[in-house]
CSV table of C-alpha atoms in Angstrom, one decimal:
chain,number,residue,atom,x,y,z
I,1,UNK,CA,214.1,8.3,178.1
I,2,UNK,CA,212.3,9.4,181.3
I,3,UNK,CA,210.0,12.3,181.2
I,4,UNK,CA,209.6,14.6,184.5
I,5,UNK,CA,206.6,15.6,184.4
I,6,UNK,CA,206.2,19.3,186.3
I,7,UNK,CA,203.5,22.0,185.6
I,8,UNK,CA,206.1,23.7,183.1
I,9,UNK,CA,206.2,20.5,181.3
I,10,UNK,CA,202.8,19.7,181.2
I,11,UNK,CA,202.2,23.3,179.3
I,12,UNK,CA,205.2,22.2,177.6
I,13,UNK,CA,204.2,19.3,176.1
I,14,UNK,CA,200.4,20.9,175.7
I,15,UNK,CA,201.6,23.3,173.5
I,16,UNK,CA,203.8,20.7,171.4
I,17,UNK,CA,200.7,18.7,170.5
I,18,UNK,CA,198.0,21.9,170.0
I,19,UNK,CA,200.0,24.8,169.5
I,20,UNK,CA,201.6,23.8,166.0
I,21,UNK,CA,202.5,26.2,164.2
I,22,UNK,CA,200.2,27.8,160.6
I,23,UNK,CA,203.1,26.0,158.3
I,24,UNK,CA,203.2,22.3,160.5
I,25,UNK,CA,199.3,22.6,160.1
I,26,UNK,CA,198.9,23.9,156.5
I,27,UNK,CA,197.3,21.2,154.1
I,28,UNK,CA,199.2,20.8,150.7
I,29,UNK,CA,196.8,21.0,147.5
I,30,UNK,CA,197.2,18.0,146.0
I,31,UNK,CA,197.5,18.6,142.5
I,32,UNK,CA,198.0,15.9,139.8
I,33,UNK,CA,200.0,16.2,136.9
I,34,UNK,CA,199.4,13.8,133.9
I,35,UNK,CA,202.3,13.9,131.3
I,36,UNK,CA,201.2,11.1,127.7
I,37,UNK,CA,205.1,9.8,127.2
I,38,UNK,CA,207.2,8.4,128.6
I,39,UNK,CA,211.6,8.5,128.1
I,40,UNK,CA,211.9,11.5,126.2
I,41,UNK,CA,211.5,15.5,126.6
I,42,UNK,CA,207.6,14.9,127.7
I,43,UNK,CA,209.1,12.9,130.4
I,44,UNK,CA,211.8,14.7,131.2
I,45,UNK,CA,210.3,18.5,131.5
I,46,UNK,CA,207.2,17.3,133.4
I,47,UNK,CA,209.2,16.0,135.9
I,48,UNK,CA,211.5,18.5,136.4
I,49,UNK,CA,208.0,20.7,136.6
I,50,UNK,CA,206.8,18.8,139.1
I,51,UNK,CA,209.9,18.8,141.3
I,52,UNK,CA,209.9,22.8,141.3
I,53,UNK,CA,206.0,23.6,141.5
I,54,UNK,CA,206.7,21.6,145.0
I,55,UNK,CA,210.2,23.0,145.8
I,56,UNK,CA,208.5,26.7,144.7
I,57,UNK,CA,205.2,26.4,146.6
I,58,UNK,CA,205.2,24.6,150.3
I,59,UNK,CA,201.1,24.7,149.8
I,60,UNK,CA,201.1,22.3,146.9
I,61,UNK,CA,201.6,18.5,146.4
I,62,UNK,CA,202.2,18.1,142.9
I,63,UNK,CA,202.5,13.8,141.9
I,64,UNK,CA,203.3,13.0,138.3
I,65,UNK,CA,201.7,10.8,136.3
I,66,UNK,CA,201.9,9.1,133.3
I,67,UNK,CA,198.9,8.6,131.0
I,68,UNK,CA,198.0,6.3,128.1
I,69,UNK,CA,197.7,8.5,125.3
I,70,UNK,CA,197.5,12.3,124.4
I,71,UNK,CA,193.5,11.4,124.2
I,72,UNK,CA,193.3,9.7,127.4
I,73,UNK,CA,194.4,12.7,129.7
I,74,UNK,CA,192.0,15.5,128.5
I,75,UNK,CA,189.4,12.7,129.0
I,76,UNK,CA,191.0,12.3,132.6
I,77,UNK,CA,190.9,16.1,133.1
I,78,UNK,CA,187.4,16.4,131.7
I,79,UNK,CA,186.2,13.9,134.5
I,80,UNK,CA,188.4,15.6,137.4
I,81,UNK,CA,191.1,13.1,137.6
I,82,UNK,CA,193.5,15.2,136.5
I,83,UNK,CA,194.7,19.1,137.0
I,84,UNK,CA,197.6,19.4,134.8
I,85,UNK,CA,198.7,18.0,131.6
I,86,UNK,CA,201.2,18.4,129.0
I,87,UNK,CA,199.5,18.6,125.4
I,88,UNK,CA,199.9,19.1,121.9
I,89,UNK,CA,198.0,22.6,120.6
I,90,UNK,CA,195.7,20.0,118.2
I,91,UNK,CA,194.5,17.3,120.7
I,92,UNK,CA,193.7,20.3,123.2
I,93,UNK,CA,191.6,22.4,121.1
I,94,UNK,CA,190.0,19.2,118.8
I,95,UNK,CA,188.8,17.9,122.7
I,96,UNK,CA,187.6,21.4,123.7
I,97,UNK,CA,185.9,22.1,120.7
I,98,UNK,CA,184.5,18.4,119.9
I,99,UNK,CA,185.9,15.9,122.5
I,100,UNK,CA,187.6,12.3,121.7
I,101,UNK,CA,187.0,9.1,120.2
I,102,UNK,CA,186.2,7.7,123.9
I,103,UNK,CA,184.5,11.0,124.8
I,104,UNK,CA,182.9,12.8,122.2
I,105,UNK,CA,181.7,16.1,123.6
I,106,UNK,CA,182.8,19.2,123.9
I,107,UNK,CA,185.9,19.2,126.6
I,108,UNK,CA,184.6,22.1,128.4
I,109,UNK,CA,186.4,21.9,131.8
I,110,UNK,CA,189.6,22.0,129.9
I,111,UNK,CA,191.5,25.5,130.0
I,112,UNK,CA,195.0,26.8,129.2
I,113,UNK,CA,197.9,27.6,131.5
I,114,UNK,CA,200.5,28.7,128.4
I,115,UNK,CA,202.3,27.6,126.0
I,116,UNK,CA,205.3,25.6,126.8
I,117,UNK,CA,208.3,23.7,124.1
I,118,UNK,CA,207.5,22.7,120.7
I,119,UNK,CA,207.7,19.7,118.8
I,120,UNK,CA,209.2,19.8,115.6
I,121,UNK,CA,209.4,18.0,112.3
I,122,UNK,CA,212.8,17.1,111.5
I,123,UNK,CA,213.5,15.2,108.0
I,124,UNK,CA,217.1,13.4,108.5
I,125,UNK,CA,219.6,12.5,105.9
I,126,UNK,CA,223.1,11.3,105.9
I,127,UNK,CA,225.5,13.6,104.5
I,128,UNK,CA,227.0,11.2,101.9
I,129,UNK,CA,223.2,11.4,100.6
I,130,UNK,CA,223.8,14.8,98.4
I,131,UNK,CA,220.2,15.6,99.4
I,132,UNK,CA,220.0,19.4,100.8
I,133,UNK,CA,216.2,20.0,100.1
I,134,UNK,CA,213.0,17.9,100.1
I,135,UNK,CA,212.5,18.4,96.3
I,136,UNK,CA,215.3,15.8,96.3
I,137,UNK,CA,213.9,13.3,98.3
I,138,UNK,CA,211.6,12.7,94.9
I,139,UNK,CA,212.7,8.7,93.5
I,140,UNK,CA,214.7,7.8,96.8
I,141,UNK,CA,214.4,5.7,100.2
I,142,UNK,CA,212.4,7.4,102.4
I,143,UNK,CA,210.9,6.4,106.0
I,144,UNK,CA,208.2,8.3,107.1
I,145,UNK,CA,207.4,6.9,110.1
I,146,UNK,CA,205.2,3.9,111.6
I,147,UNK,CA,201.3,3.9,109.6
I,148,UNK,CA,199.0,5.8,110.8
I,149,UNK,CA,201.3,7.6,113.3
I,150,UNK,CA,201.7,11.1,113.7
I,151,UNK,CA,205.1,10.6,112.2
I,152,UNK,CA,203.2,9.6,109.4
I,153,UNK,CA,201.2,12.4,109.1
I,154,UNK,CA,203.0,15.3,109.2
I,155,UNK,CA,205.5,13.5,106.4
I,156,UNK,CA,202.4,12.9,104.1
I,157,UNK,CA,201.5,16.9,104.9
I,158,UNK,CA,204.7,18.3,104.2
I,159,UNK,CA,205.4,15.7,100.8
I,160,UNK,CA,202.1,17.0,99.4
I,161,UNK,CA,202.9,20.5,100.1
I,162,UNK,CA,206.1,19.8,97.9
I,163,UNK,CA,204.6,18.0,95.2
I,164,UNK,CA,205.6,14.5,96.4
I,165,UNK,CA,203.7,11.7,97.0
I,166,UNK,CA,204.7,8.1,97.7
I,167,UNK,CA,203.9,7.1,94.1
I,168,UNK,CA,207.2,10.0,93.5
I,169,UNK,CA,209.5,8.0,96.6
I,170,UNK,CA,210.1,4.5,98.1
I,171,UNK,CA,208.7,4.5,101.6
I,172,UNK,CA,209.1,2.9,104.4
I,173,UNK,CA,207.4,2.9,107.8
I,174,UNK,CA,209.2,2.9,111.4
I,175,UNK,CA,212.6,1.4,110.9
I,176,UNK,CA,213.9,0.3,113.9
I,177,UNK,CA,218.0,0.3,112.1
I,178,UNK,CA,218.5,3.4,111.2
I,179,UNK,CA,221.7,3.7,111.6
I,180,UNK,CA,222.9,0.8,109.7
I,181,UNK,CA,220.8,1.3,107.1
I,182,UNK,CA,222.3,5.0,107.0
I,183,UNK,CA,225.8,3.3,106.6
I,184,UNK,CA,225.1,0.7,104.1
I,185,UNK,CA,222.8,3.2,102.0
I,186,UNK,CA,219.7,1.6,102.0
I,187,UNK,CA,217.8,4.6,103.7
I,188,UNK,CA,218.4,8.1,102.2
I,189,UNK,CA,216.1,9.9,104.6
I,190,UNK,CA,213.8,9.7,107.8
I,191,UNK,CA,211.3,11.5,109.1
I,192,UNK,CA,210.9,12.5,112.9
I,193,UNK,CA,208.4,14.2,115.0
I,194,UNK,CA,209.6,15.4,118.5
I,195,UNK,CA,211.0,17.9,120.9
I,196,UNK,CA,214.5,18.9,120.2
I,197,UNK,CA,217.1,17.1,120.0
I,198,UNK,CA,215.8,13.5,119.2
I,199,UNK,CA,218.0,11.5,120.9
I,200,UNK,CA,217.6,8.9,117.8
I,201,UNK,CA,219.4,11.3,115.0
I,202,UNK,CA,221.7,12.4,118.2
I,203,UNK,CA,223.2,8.9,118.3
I,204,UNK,CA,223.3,8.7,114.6
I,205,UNK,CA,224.4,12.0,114.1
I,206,UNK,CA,227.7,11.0,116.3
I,207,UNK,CA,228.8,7.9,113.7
I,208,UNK,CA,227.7,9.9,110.6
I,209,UNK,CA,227.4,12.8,109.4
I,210,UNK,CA,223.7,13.9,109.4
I,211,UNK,CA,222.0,16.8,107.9
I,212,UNK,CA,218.7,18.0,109.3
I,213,UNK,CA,216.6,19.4,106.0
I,214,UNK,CA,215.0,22.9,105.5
I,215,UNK,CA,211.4,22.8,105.1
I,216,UNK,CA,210.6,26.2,103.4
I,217,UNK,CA,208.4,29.1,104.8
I,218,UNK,CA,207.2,29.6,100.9
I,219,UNK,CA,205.3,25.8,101.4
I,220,UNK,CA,204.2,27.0,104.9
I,221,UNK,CA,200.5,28.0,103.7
I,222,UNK,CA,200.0,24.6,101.7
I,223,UNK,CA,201.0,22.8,105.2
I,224,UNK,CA,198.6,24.8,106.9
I,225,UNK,CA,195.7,24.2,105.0
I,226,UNK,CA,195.8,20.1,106.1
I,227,UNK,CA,197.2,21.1,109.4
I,228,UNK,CA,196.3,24.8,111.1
I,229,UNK,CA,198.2,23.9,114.0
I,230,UNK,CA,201.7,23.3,112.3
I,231,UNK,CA,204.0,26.4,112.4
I,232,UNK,CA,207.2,27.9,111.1
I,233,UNK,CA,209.9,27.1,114.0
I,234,UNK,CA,214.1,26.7,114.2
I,235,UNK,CA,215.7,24.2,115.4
I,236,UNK,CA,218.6,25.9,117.2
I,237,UNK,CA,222.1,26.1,115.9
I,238,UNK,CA,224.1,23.1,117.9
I,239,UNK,CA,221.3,21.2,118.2
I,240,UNK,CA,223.1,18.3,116.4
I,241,UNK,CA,226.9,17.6,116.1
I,242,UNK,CA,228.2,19.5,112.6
I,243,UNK,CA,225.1,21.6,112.5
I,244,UNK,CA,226.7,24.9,112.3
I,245,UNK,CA,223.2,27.4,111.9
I,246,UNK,CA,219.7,27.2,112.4
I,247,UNK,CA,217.4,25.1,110.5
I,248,UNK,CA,214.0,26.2,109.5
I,249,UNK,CA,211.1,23.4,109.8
I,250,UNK,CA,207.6,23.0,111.1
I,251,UNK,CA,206.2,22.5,114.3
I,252,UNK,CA,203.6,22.7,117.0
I,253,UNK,CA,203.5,23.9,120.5
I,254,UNK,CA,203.0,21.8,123.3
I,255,UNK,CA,200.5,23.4,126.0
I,256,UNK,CA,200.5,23.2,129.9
I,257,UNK,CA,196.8,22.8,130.2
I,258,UNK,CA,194.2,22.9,133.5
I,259,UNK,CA,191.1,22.5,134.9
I,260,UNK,CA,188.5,25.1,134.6
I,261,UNK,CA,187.4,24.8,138.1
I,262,UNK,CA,190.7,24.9,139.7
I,263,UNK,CA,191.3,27.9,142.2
I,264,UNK,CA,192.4,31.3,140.3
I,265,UNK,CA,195.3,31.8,143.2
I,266,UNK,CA,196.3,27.9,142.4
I,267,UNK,CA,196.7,28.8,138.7
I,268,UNK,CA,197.8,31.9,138.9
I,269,UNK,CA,200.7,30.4,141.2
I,270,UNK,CA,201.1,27.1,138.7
I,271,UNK,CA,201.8,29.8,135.4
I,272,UNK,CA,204.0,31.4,137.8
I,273,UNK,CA,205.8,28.8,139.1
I,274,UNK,CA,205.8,27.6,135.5
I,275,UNK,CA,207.9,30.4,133.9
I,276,UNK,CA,210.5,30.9,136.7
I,277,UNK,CA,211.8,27.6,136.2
I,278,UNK,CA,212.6,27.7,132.6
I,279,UNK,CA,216.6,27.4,133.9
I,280,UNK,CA,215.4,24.1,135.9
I,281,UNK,CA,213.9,23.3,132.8
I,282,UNK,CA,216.2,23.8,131.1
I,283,UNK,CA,218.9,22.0,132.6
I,284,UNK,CA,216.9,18.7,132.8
I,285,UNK,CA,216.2,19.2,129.0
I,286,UNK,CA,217.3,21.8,126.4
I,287,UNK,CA,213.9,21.7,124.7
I,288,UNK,CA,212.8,24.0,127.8
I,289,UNK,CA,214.9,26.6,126.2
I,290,UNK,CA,212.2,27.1,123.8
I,291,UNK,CA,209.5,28.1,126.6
I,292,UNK,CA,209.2,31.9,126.5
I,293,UNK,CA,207.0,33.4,128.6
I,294,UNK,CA,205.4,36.0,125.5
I,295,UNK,CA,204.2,33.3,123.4
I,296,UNK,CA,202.8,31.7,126.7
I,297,UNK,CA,199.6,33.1,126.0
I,298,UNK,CA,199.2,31.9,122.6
I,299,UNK,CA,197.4,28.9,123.4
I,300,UNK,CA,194.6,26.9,121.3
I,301,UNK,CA,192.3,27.2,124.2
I,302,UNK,CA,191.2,29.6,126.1
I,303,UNK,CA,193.1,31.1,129.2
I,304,UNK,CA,192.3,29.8,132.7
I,305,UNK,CA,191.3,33.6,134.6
I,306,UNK,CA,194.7,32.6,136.8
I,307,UNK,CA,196.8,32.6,133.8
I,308,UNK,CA,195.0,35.4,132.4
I,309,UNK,CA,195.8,37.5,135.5
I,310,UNK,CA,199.3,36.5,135.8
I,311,UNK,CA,200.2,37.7,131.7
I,312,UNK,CA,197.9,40.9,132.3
I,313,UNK,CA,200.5,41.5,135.3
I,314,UNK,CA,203.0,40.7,133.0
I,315,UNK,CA,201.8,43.4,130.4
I,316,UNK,CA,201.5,40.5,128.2
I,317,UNK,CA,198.0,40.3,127.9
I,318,UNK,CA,195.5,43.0,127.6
């Protein structure tokens, strides 16, 4: 294509190259996002977070990462590699308060956005079982997870707080069948330790019929004396085929945590941003449907200022 060059054009093509307009010009804030899993509702929700802080906000770049551990991110945040991460209540406030194995100082840059979905215990048994309570898991087939795990721990937690120990059941630890061994009743119960649903007692759940146990909110002070950060949650009615009413477990919140030295109008915008797209959320996971914006402020940190100002606004937060 020819170009005709007059004095119009000359202006013309003057003004295309230096009179841009403020939006062609602006520069995005890169902001980096670290979420610790990967294939499952940590996955899932980050993404879908990232995808609307950057549909919502034309001045930010958010990239999603993925880290390699829970530990490993608040040490990247500490050192300013990263600005947002998804985190358990625990890890969070034991890194703020004392740091991790790799870093062991206090994780004082780290600061709270809010409170976001939980993760939930959730003791699975087949139907033909007969069991309807933990008591009755006492003398039978139990897996509670791989050793060591937080699986693991949370099982040992809430067996003590019943009076069981695995002198009282026959453990196992991380069965990768358990679906077959459901069927052929070798396995009389597992224990899981995830956003809902887990997609593992999902699949199961739609071959046989599964029952998702009660854990009591009379045993809830003995599980919070080994573990402050375990709570009383539901797991929704429908979360599972045949599962008619809620169910009444334990859980912990996962946080949406920051730097300290990120921009108050950034973070005020990310918590924001954050809460408006719980139906987004919620579409790309049903887990999201457990973010609510009044327990958002009931994190195990403190409160970046941004945050702060956007629950104040929201008469949440005095």
């Amino acid at each position: 294509m020819r170009w005709r060059l007059g004095a119009g054009a000359v202006i013309s093509a003057a003004c295309a190259v230096g009179c841009s307009t403020p939006e062609a010009t602006a520069v995005r804030t890169p902001i980096v996002l670290s979420i610790p899993f990967t294939g499952n509702a940590w996955e899932t929700i980050g993404r879908a977070l990232g995808d609307e802080y950057n549909r919502r906000f034309p001045h930010l770049a958010v990239n999603v990462v993925t880290a390699e551990s829970l530990e490993s991110q608040v040490d990247a945040m500490e050192g300013g590699k990263v600005d947002l991460a998804l985190e358990d209540a625990e890890t969070a406030y034991l890194a703020f308060t004392r740091g991790t194995a790799a870093n062991a100082s206090a994780h004082e840059r780290l600061r709270a956005v809010g409170v976001t979905f939980s993760i939930a215990v959730q003791v699975a048994v087949p139907d033909a079982s007969g069991i309807t309570s933990i008591e009755q898991l006492k003398g039978r087939r139990v897996d509670v997870g791989a050793r060591g795990g937080s699986v693991e721990r949370a099982a040992h937690i809430i067996l003590e707080s019943y009076g069981l120990t695995y002198r009282n059941i026959e453990p196992t630890f991380g069965t990768s069948d358990t679906l077959a061994r459901f069927k052929d009743r070798t396995l009389d119960a597992r224990f899981f330790y995830s956003a809902f649903k887990h997609p593992t007692i999902d699949g199961i759940s739609r071959e046989v019929d599964v029952r998702v146990l009660p854990i009591d909110r009379r045993v809830l002070g003995a599980i919070q004396e080994q573990h402050h950060f375990l709570k009383s949650t539901l797991i929704p009615a429908g979360t599972y085929p045949k599962q008619p009413s809620a169910v009444q477990t334990v859980g912990m919140d996962v946080l949406l945590l920051c730097r300290k030295d990120l921009p108050d109008a950034v973070v005020y915008d990310l918590t924001r941003g954050l809460f408006d797209a719980v139906p987004a959320l919620e579409r790309a996971h049903e887990a999201a449907r457990a973010i609510d914006v009044e327990r958002g402020p009931t994190a195990s940190i403190p409160l970046h200022p941004g945050a702060a100002r956007y629950y104040r606004e929201r008469e949440i937060l005095q």
